[in-house]
Amino acid sequence: MTLQIDTLAYTNRLRWLAPEQKLLFAIALLIITAFAHPPVQILTAIWMSIWTVIYAKIPLKIYLKLVYIATLFWFTSLPALVINGIHINYLSLIQDDAIIGFNLVSYYIYISYHGIEQGWTILTRAIASLSCLYFIMLTTPFTELLQTLRRFGFPVLLTDILLLMYRFIFVLLNTASQIWTAQQSRGGYSTFRIGIKSLSLLIGQLLRRTLENYQQVSLSLASRGFNGEFKVWHPHRYHLSKRYAIEAIIGCVVLIGLAWG
């Protein structure tokens, strides 16, 4: 998936649109999303999806898969928000909040209306924020994004750390995929007990290979006279689009009007 995302970032239709224009657009929508109510957040997510899927020509299947993965994390946190418990002596305090529930020893376990409302708010905000993140991630190569951040005044040390993290995440995922495939071909996950053992071996191998890769990168940087700053080639064949700029400004104004109107 990481390799596919990187490929799309270099081949999408908005590839040569100036990274500054795309980044400022996404940041503006993130700020609006942080303070808007759920209906506006839903509109923001739909609008950003149009930019990503229709304007940038990112395959809908890949985009929906990314949204699906993020939604799974929301589902894992939903029970903690929705399911509450209270001592039976204080049932009068939750009469307007409890939708349905049951007694468990001296406690009353119930589904909270406020929890459902809070979970819905978190979902809309998360999807809207992720749509802005995916827009940047799928339309702008990571190295060019870091160069843009440097031009905005971000510390070089911070951007270098981000670059190393991005590279090692890719190496980690690729290594994990290779080890998992090798284990699968040998029946490493045929039973639960064997699967747990194979998983522990996979984690141990990942740690060892990550440390080895770190040492190799350190030696290669030292042999090339690394002076504390990564120099990454990036083209300057960008262009500013008046049409996209006008559309972005009008859309942001409309969203602000709906949020605070």
PDB file of C-alpha atoms in Angstrom:
ATOM      1  CA  MET A   1       0.000   0.000   0.000  1.00  0.00           C
ATOM      2  CA  THR A   2       2.839   2.407   0.821  1.00  0.00           C
ATOM      3  CA  LEU A   3       4.466   1.829  -2.571  1.00  0.00           C
ATOM      4  CA  GLN A   4       1.118   2.341  -4.294  1.00  0.00           C
ATOM      5  CA  ILE A   5       0.504   5.596  -2.418  1.00  0.00           C
ATOM      6  CA  ASP A   6       3.970   6.822  -3.399  1.00  0.00           C
ATOM      7  CA  THR A   7       3.316   5.928  -7.031  1.00  0.00           C
ATOM      8  CA  LEU A   8      -0.005   7.787  -7.045  1.00  0.00           C
ATOM      9  CA  ALA A   9       1.647  10.851  -5.512  1.00  0.00           C
ATOM     10  CA  TYR A  10       3.975  11.020  -8.518  1.00  0.00           C
ATOM     11  CA  THR A  11       1.418  10.207 -11.239  1.00  0.00           C
ATOM     12  CA  ASN A  12      -1.839  11.951 -10.283  1.00  0.00           C
ATOM     13  CA  ARG A  13      -3.344  14.794 -12.327  1.00  0.00           C
ATOM     14  CA  LEU A  14      -2.582  17.407  -9.654  1.00  0.00           C
ATOM     15  CA  ARG A  15       1.086  16.383  -9.520  1.00  0.00           C
ATOM     16  CA  TRP A  16       2.399  19.653 -10.981  1.00  0.00           C
ATOM     17  CA  LEU A  17       0.084  21.908  -9.039  1.00  0.00           C
ATOM     18  CA  ALA A  18       2.232  23.927  -6.626  1.00  0.00           C
ATOM     19  CA  PRO A  19       2.626  22.086  -3.290  1.00  0.00           C
ATOM     20  CA  GLU A  20       2.206  25.389  -1.423  1.00  0.00           C
ATOM     21  CA  GLN A  21      -1.224  25.843  -2.985  1.00  0.00           C
ATOM     22  CA  LYS A  22      -2.341  22.326  -2.072  1.00  0.00           C
ATOM     23  CA  LEU A  23      -0.900  22.515   1.441  1.00  0.00           C
ATOM     24  CA  LEU A  24      -2.494  25.870   2.278  1.00  0.00           C
ATOM     25  CA  PHE A  25      -5.818  24.620   0.928  1.00  0.00           C
ATOM     26  CA  ALA A  26      -5.713  21.483   3.102  1.00  0.00           C
ATOM     27  CA  ILE A  27      -4.633  23.436   6.202  1.00  0.00           C
ATOM     28  CA  ALA A  28      -7.482  25.931   5.738  1.00  0.00           C
ATOM     29  CA  LEU A  29     -10.004  23.094   5.553  1.00  0.00           C
ATOM     30  CA  LEU A  30      -8.460  21.406   8.595  1.00  0.00           C
ATOM     31  CA  ILE A  31      -8.957  24.593  10.601  1.00  0.00           C
ATOM     32  CA  ILE A  32     -12.567  24.845   9.432  1.00  0.00           C
ATOM     33  CA  THR A  33     -13.137  21.176  10.299  1.00  0.00           C
ATOM     34  CA  ALA A  34     -11.781  21.645  13.828  1.00  0.00           C
ATOM     35  CA  PHE A  35     -14.441  24.231  14.701  1.00  0.00           C
ATOM     36  CA  ALA A  36     -17.378  23.242  12.455  1.00  0.00           C
ATOM     37  CA  HIS A  37     -20.383  21.075  13.341  1.00  0.00           C
ATOM     38  CA  PRO A  38     -20.928  17.559  11.873  1.00  0.00           C
ATOM     39  CA  PRO A  39     -22.996  18.530   8.761  1.00  0.00           C
ATOM     40  CA  VAL A  40     -20.264  20.945   7.641  1.00  0.00           C
ATOM     41  CA  GLN A  41     -17.615  18.320   8.368  1.00  0.00           C
ATOM     42  CA  ILE A  42     -19.477  15.845   6.166  1.00  0.00           C
ATOM     43  CA  LEU A  43     -19.625  18.417   3.354  1.00  0.00           C
ATOM     44  CA  THR A  44     -15.880  19.036   3.796  1.00  0.00           C
ATOM     45  CA  ALA A  45     -15.132  15.309   3.510  1.00  0.00           C
ATOM     46  CA  ILE A  46     -17.272  15.012   0.355  1.00  0.00           C
ATOM     47  CA  TRP A  47     -15.671  18.071  -1.224  1.00  0.00           C
ATOM     48  CA  MET A  48     -12.133  16.905  -0.494  1.00  0.00           C
ATOM     49  CA  SER A  49     -13.021  13.449  -1.847  1.00  0.00           C
ATOM     50  CA  ILE A  50     -14.106  15.109  -5.106  1.00  0.00           C
ATOM     51  CA  TRP A  51     -10.748  16.872  -5.332  1.00  0.00           C
ATOM     52  CA  THR A  52      -8.884  13.635  -4.644  1.00  0.00           C
ATOM     53  CA  VAL A  53     -10.889  11.189  -6.762  1.00  0.00           C
ATOM     54  CA  ILE A  54     -12.178  13.362  -9.628  1.00  0.00           C
ATOM     55  CA  TYR A  55      -9.623  16.157  -9.960  1.00  0.00           C
ATOM     56  CA  ALA A  56      -6.504  14.150  -9.082  1.00  0.00           C
ATOM     57  CA  LYS A  57      -7.877  10.921 -10.637  1.00  0.00           C
ATOM     58  CA  ILE A  58      -6.982   8.769  -7.626  1.00  0.00           C
ATOM     59  CA  PRO A  59      -8.717   5.364  -8.006  1.00  0.00           C
ATOM     60  CA  LEU A  60     -11.892   5.278  -5.947  1.00  0.00           C
ATOM     61  CA  LYS A  61     -11.147   1.751  -4.720  1.00  0.00           C
ATOM     62  CA  ILE A  62      -7.843   2.794  -3.155  1.00  0.00           C
ATOM     63  CA  TYR A  63      -9.349   5.924  -1.608  1.00  0.00           C
ATOM     64  CA  LEU A  64     -12.255   3.989  -0.075  1.00  0.00           C
ATOM     65  CA  LYS A  65      -9.814   1.399   1.260  1.00  0.00           C
ATOM     66  CA  LEU A  66      -7.872   4.124   3.066  1.00  0.00           C
ATOM     67  CA  VAL A  67     -11.094   5.549   4.517  1.00  0.00           C
ATOM     68  CA  TYR A  68     -12.171   2.051   5.559  1.00  0.00           C
ATOM     69  CA  ILE A  69      -8.913   1.428   7.432  1.00  0.00           C
ATOM     70  CA  ALA A  70      -9.322   4.699   9.328  1.00  0.00           C
ATOM     71  CA  THR A  71     -12.957   3.898  10.132  1.00  0.00           C
ATOM     72  CA  LEU A  72     -11.887   0.609  11.747  1.00  0.00           C
ATOM     73  CA  PHE A  73      -9.936   2.561  14.373  1.00  0.00           C
ATOM     74  CA  TRP A  74     -13.088   4.545  15.119  1.00  0.00           C
ATOM     75  CA  PHE A  75     -15.054   1.322  15.609  1.00  0.00           C
ATOM     76  CA  THR A  76     -12.511   0.104  18.166  1.00  0.00           C
ATOM     77  CA  SER A  77     -13.044   3.224  20.289  1.00  0.00           C
ATOM     78  CA  LEU A  78     -16.837   3.313  19.875  1.00  0.00           C
ATOM     79  CA  PRO A  79     -17.721   0.818  22.683  1.00  0.00           C
ATOM     80  CA  ALA A  80     -15.781   2.907  25.221  1.00  0.00           C
ATOM     81  CA  LEU A  81     -17.862   5.958  24.247  1.00  0.00           C
ATOM     82  CA  VAL A  82     -21.275   4.329  23.934  1.00  0.00           C
ATOM     83  CA  ILE A  83     -21.328   1.761  26.755  1.00  0.00           C
ATOM     84  CA  ASN A  84     -21.399   3.242  30.261  1.00  0.00           C
ATOM     85  CA  GLY A  85     -22.053   1.965  33.750  1.00  0.00           C
ATOM     86  CA  ILE A  86     -23.396   3.504  36.946  1.00  0.00           C
ATOM     87  CA  HIS A  87     -24.339   2.304  40.402  1.00  0.00           C
ATOM     88  CA  ILE A  88     -28.019   1.455  40.685  1.00  0.00           C
ATOM     89  CA  ASN A  89     -28.433   4.020  43.456  1.00  0.00           C
ATOM     90  CA  TYR A  90     -27.818   6.804  40.917  1.00  0.00           C
ATOM     91  CA  LEU A  91     -30.154   5.682  38.137  1.00  0.00           C
ATOM     92  CA  SER A  92     -32.136   8.902  38.380  1.00  0.00           C
ATOM     93  CA  LEU A  93     -29.114  10.800  37.058  1.00  0.00           C
ATOM     94  CA  ILE A  94     -29.131   9.050  33.675  1.00  0.00           C
ATOM     95  CA  GLN A  95     -32.834   8.772  32.849  1.00  0.00           C
ATOM     96  CA  ASP A  96     -32.495  11.089  29.861  1.00  0.00           C
ATOM     97  CA  ASP A  97     -29.216   9.582  28.693  1.00  0.00           C
ATOM     98  CA  ALA A  98     -29.807   5.816  28.839  1.00  0.00           C
ATOM     99  CA  ILE A  99     -31.319   4.291  25.698  1.00  0.00           C
ATOM    100  CA  ILE A 100     -31.289   0.666  26.814  1.00  0.00           C
ATOM    101  CA  GLY A 101     -29.494  -1.239  29.547  1.00  0.00           C
ATOM    102  CA  PHE A 102     -29.465  -4.063  32.085  1.00  0.00           C
ATOM    103  CA  ASN A 103     -28.515  -4.670  35.705  1.00  0.00           C
ATOM    104  CA  LEU A 104     -25.203  -6.331  36.478  1.00  0.00           C
ATOM    105  CA  VAL A 105     -24.787  -7.037  40.198  1.00  0.00           C
ATOM    106  CA  SER A 106     -25.031  -3.556  41.758  1.00  0.00           C
ATOM    107  CA  TYR A 107     -24.394  -1.642  38.539  1.00  0.00           C
ATOM    108  CA  TYR A 108     -26.544  -0.625  35.610  1.00  0.00           C
ATOM    109  CA  ILE A 109     -24.850  -1.061  32.212  1.00  0.00           C
ATOM    110  CA  TYR A 110     -26.445   1.033  29.488  1.00  0.00           C
ATOM    111  CA  ILE A 111     -26.013   2.509  26.034  1.00  0.00           C
ATOM    112  CA  SER A 112     -25.594   6.257  26.300  1.00  0.00           C
ATOM    113  CA  TYR A 113     -27.347   8.680  23.970  1.00  0.00           C
ATOM    114  CA  HIS A 114     -24.652  11.261  24.710  1.00  0.00           C
ATOM    115  CA  GLY A 115     -21.994   8.656  23.907  1.00  0.00           C
ATOM    116  CA  ILE A 116     -23.562   7.926  20.504  1.00  0.00           C
ATOM    117  CA  GLU A 117     -23.721  11.637  19.771  1.00  0.00           C
ATOM    118  CA  GLN A 118     -20.096  12.054  20.803  1.00  0.00           C
ATOM    119  CA  GLY A 119     -19.047   9.056  18.690  1.00  0.00           C
ATOM    120  CA  TRP A 120     -20.820  10.501  15.649  1.00  0.00           C
ATOM    121  CA  THR A 121     -19.086  13.851  16.167  1.00  0.00           C
ATOM    122  CA  ILE A 122     -15.701  12.143  16.406  1.00  0.00           C
ATOM    123  CA  LEU A 123     -16.401  10.131  13.234  1.00  0.00           C
ATOM    124  CA  THR A 124     -17.372  13.145  11.109  1.00  0.00           C
ATOM    125  CA  ARG A 125     -14.423  15.173  12.347  1.00  0.00           C
ATOM    126  CA  ALA A 126     -12.006  12.295  11.804  1.00  0.00           C
ATOM    127  CA  ILE A 127     -13.242  11.555   8.271  1.00  0.00           C
ATOM    128  CA  ALA A 128     -13.137  15.242   7.310  1.00  0.00           C
ATOM    129  CA  SER A 129      -9.618  15.625   8.714  1.00  0.00           C
ATOM    130  CA  LEU A 130      -8.435  12.428   7.046  1.00  0.00           C
ATOM    131  CA  SER A 131      -9.836  13.532   3.698  1.00  0.00           C
ATOM    132  CA  CYS A 132      -7.604  16.616   3.928  1.00  0.00           C
ATOM    133  CA  LEU A 133      -4.629  14.448   4.905  1.00  0.00           C
ATOM    134  CA  TYR A 134      -5.270  11.962   2.090  1.00  0.00           C
ATOM    135  CA  PHE A 135      -5.514  14.812  -0.403  1.00  0.00           C
ATOM    136  CA  ILE A 136      -1.983  15.924   0.468  1.00  0.00           C
ATOM    137  CA  MET A 137      -0.622  12.393   0.830  1.00  0.00           C
ATOM    138  CA  LEU A 138      -1.994  11.161  -2.532  1.00  0.00           C
ATOM    139  CA  THR A 139      -1.237  14.250  -4.627  1.00  0.00           C
ATOM    140  CA  THR A 140       2.130  15.456  -3.277  1.00  0.00           C
ATOM    141  CA  PRO A 141       5.338  13.376  -3.053  1.00  0.00           C
ATOM    142  CA  PHE A 142       6.670  13.294   0.485  1.00  0.00           C
ATOM    143  CA  THR A 143      10.059  14.778  -0.373  1.00  0.00           C
ATOM    144  CA  GLU A 144       8.419  17.757  -2.082  1.00  0.00           C
ATOM    145  CA  LEU A 145       6.172  18.241   0.923  1.00  0.00           C
ATOM    146  CA  LEU A 146       9.235  18.398   3.157  1.00  0.00           C
ATOM    147  CA  GLN A 147      10.874  20.944   0.845  1.00  0.00           C
ATOM    148  CA  THR A 148       7.721  23.050   1.054  1.00  0.00           C
ATOM    149  CA  LEU A 149       7.781  22.866   4.847  1.00  0.00           C
ATOM    150  CA  ARG A 150      11.402  24.041   4.806  1.00  0.00           C
ATOM    151  CA  ARG A 151      10.430  27.032   2.677  1.00  0.00           C
ATOM    152  CA  PHE A 152       7.724  27.794   5.226  1.00  0.00           C
ATOM    153  CA  GLY A 153      10.428  27.973   7.929  1.00  0.00           C
ATOM    154  CA  PHE A 154      10.242  24.528   9.517  1.00  0.00           C
ATOM    155  CA  PRO A 155      13.505  23.463  11.202  1.00  0.00           C
ATOM    156  CA  VAL A 156      15.760  21.340   9.013  1.00  0.00           C
ATOM    157  CA  LEU A 157      16.229  18.849  11.854  1.00  0.00           C
ATOM    158  CA  LEU A 158      12.470  18.233  12.005  1.00  0.00           C
ATOM    159  CA  THR A 159      12.112  17.661   8.265  1.00  0.00           C
ATOM    160  CA  ASP A 160      15.127  15.320   8.244  1.00  0.00           C
ATOM    161  CA  ILE A 161      13.599  13.255  11.043  1.00  0.00           C
ATOM    162  CA  LEU A 162      10.320  13.069   9.123  1.00  0.00           C
ATOM    163  CA  LEU A 163      12.174  11.906   6.009  1.00  0.00           C
ATOM    164  CA  LEU A 164      13.974   9.157   7.937  1.00  0.00           C
ATOM    165  CA  MET A 165      10.742   8.070   9.614  1.00  0.00           C
ATOM    166  CA  TYR A 166       8.999   7.860   6.237  1.00  0.00           C
ATOM    167  CA  ARG A 167      11.791   5.760   4.781  1.00  0.00           C
ATOM    168  CA  PHE A 168      11.991   3.388   7.731  1.00  0.00           C
ATOM    169  CA  ILE A 169       8.217   2.896   7.801  1.00  0.00           C
ATOM    170  CA  PHE A 170       8.384   1.815   4.170  1.00  0.00           C
ATOM    171  CA  VAL A 171      11.316  -0.539   4.869  1.00  0.00           C
ATOM    172  CA  LEU A 172       9.533  -1.929   7.936  1.00  0.00           C
ATOM    173  CA  LEU A 173       6.321  -2.678   6.018  1.00  0.00           C
ATOM    174  CA  ASN A 174       8.213  -4.262   3.137  1.00  0.00           C
ATOM    175  CA  THR A 175      10.261  -6.447   5.480  1.00  0.00           C
ATOM    176  CA  ALA A 176       7.180  -7.489   7.447  1.00  0.00           C
ATOM    177  CA  SER A 177       5.400  -8.437   4.225  1.00  0.00           C
ATOM    178  CA  GLN A 178       8.323 -10.598   3.066  1.00  0.00           C
ATOM    179  CA  ILE A 179       8.648 -12.405   6.419  1.00  0.00           C
ATOM    180  CA  TRP A 180       4.883 -12.939   6.681  1.00  0.00           C
ATOM    181  CA  THR A 181       4.745 -14.397   3.156  1.00  0.00           C
ATOM    182  CA  ALA A 182       7.610 -16.760   3.957  1.00  0.00           C
ATOM    183  CA  GLN A 183       5.893 -17.885   7.162  1.00  0.00           C
ATOM    184  CA  GLN A 184       2.576 -18.363   5.369  1.00  0.00           C
ATOM    185  CA  SER A 185       4.204 -20.599   2.739  1.00  0.00           C
ATOM    186  CA  ARG A 186       5.491 -22.839   5.535  1.00  0.00           C
ATOM    187  CA  GLY A 187       2.180 -23.067   7.399  1.00  0.00           C
ATOM    188  CA  GLY A 188       3.282 -20.636  10.060  1.00  0.00           C
ATOM    189  CA  TYR A 189      -0.282 -19.592  10.888  1.00  0.00           C
ATOM    190  CA  SER A 190      -2.107 -22.912  10.499  1.00  0.00           C
ATOM    191  CA  THR A 191      -3.174 -22.963  14.162  1.00  0.00           C
ATOM    192  CA  PHE A 192      -3.565 -20.321  16.850  1.00  0.00           C
ATOM    193  CA  ARG A 193      -0.589 -21.578  18.865  1.00  0.00           C
ATOM    194  CA  ILE A 194       1.701 -21.744  15.834  1.00  0.00           C
ATOM    195  CA  GLY A 195       0.418 -18.349  14.702  1.00  0.00           C
ATOM    196  CA  ILE A 196       1.345 -16.708  18.015  1.00  0.00           C
ATOM    197  CA  LYS A 197       4.824 -18.247  17.830  1.00  0.00           C
ATOM    198  CA  SER A 198       5.248 -17.097  14.206  1.00  0.00           C
ATOM    199  CA  LEU A 199       4.093 -13.600  15.120  1.00  0.00           C
ATOM    200  CA  SER A 200       6.658 -13.364  17.926  1.00  0.00           C
ATOM    201  CA  LEU A 201       9.384 -14.500  15.523  1.00  0.00           C
ATOM    202  CA  LEU A 202       8.229 -11.908  12.967  1.00  0.00           C
ATOM    203  CA  ILE A 203       8.423  -9.102  15.537  1.00  0.00           C
ATOM    204  CA  GLY A 204      11.895 -10.240  16.641  1.00  0.00           C
ATOM    205  CA  GLN A 205      13.134 -10.370  13.048  1.00  0.00           C
ATOM    206  CA  LEU A 206      11.689  -6.916  12.365  1.00  0.00           C
ATOM    207  CA  LEU A 207      13.551  -5.453  15.347  1.00  0.00           C
ATOM    208  CA  ARG A 208      16.839  -7.077  14.322  1.00  0.00           C
ATOM    209  CA  ARG A 209      16.570  -6.053  10.674  1.00  0.00           C
ATOM    210  CA  THR A 210      15.527  -2.510  11.589  1.00  0.00           C
ATOM    211  CA  LEU A 211      18.634  -2.097  13.743  1.00  0.00           C
ATOM    212  CA  GLU A 212      20.793  -3.550  10.962  1.00  0.00           C
ATOM    213  CA  ASN A 213      19.257  -1.202   8.418  1.00  0.00           C
ATOM    214  CA  TYR A 214      19.807   1.760  10.749  1.00  0.00           C
ATOM    215  CA  GLN A 215      23.501   0.869  11.054  1.00  0.00           C
ATOM    216  CA  GLN A 216      23.811   0.549   7.268  1.00  0.00           C
ATOM    217  CA  VAL A 217      22.164   3.941   6.728  1.00  0.00           C
ATOM    218  CA  SER A 218      24.427   5.553   9.342  1.00  0.00           C
ATOM    219  CA  LEU A 219      27.561   4.114   7.721  1.00  0.00           C
ATOM    220  CA  SER A 220      26.452   5.129   4.220  1.00  0.00           C
ATOM    221  CA  LEU A 221      25.723   8.697   5.361  1.00  0.00           C
ATOM    222  CA  ALA A 222      29.072   8.960   7.122  1.00  0.00           C
ATOM    223  CA  SER A 223      30.921   7.630   4.049  1.00  0.00           C
ATOM    224  CA  ARG A 224      29.255  10.304   1.889  1.00  0.00           C
ATOM    225  CA  GLY A 225      30.196  13.172   4.193  1.00  0.00           C
ATOM    226  CA  PHE A 226      26.757  13.838   5.676  1.00  0.00           C
ATOM    227  CA  ASN A 227      26.769  17.349   7.148  1.00  0.00           C
ATOM    228  CA  GLY A 228      23.490  17.281   9.075  1.00  0.00           C
ATOM    229  CA  GLU A 229      21.047  18.067   6.263  1.00  0.00           C
ATOM    230  CA  PHE A 230      19.524  15.812   3.624  1.00  0.00           C
ATOM    231  CA  LYS A 231      19.669  17.205   0.103  1.00  0.00           C
ATOM    232  CA  VAL A 232      16.767  15.858  -1.932  1.00  0.00           C
ATOM    233  CA  TRP A 233      16.308  16.660  -5.604  1.00  0.00           C
ATOM    234  CA  HIS A 234      12.956  18.133  -6.502  1.00  0.00           C
ATOM    235  CA  PRO A 235      11.746  19.759  -9.721  1.00  0.00           C
ATOM    236  CA  HIS A 236      10.510  23.323  -9.873  1.00  0.00           C
ATOM    237  CA  ARG A 237       8.101  22.755 -12.739  1.00  0.00           C
ATOM    238  CA  TYR A 238       5.108  23.709 -10.636  1.00  0.00           C
ATOM    239  CA  HIS A 239       2.344  26.063 -11.644  1.00  0.00           C
ATOM    240  CA  LEU A 240      -0.319  27.977  -9.771  1.00  0.00           C
ATOM    241  CA  SER A 241      -3.863  27.418 -10.953  1.00  0.00           C
ATOM    242  CA  LYS A 242      -6.182  30.417 -10.782  1.00  0.00           C
ATOM    243  CA  ARG A 243      -9.192  28.229 -11.390  1.00  0.00           C
ATOM    244  CA  TYR A 244      -8.386  25.894  -8.505  1.00  0.00           C
ATOM    245  CA  ALA A 245      -7.498  28.841  -6.277  1.00  0.00           C
ATOM    246  CA  ILE A 246     -10.812  30.596  -6.954  1.00  0.00           C
ATOM    247  CA  GLU A 247     -12.750  27.363  -6.436  1.00  0.00           C
ATOM    248  CA  ALA A 248     -10.917  26.686  -3.165  1.00  0.00           C
ATOM    249  CA  ILE A 249     -11.543  30.198  -1.839  1.00  0.00           C
ATOM    250  CA  ILE A 250     -15.239  30.137  -2.745  1.00  0.00           C
ATOM    251  CA  GLY A 251     -15.647  26.692  -1.186  1.00  0.00           C
ATOM    252  CA  CYS A 252     -13.931  27.725   2.040  1.00  0.00           C
ATOM    253  CA  VAL A 253     -16.083  30.848   2.282  1.00  0.00           C
ATOM    254  CA  VAL A 254     -19.245  28.765   1.779  1.00  0.00           C
ATOM    255  CA  LEU A 255     -18.166  26.259   4.464  1.00  0.00           C
ATOM    256  CA  ILE A 256     -17.357  29.088   6.901  1.00  0.00           C
ATOM    257  CA  GLY A 257     -20.752  30.633   6.206  1.00  0.00           C
ATOM    258  CA  LEU A 258     -22.507  27.327   6.859  1.00  0.00           C
ATOM    259  CA  ALA A 259     -20.515  26.707  10.023  1.00  0.00           C
ATOM    260  CA  TRP A 260     -21.013  30.100  11.640  1.00  0.00           C
ATOM    261  CA  GLY A 261     -23.978  31.464   9.724  1.00  0.00           C
TER     262      GLY A 261
END
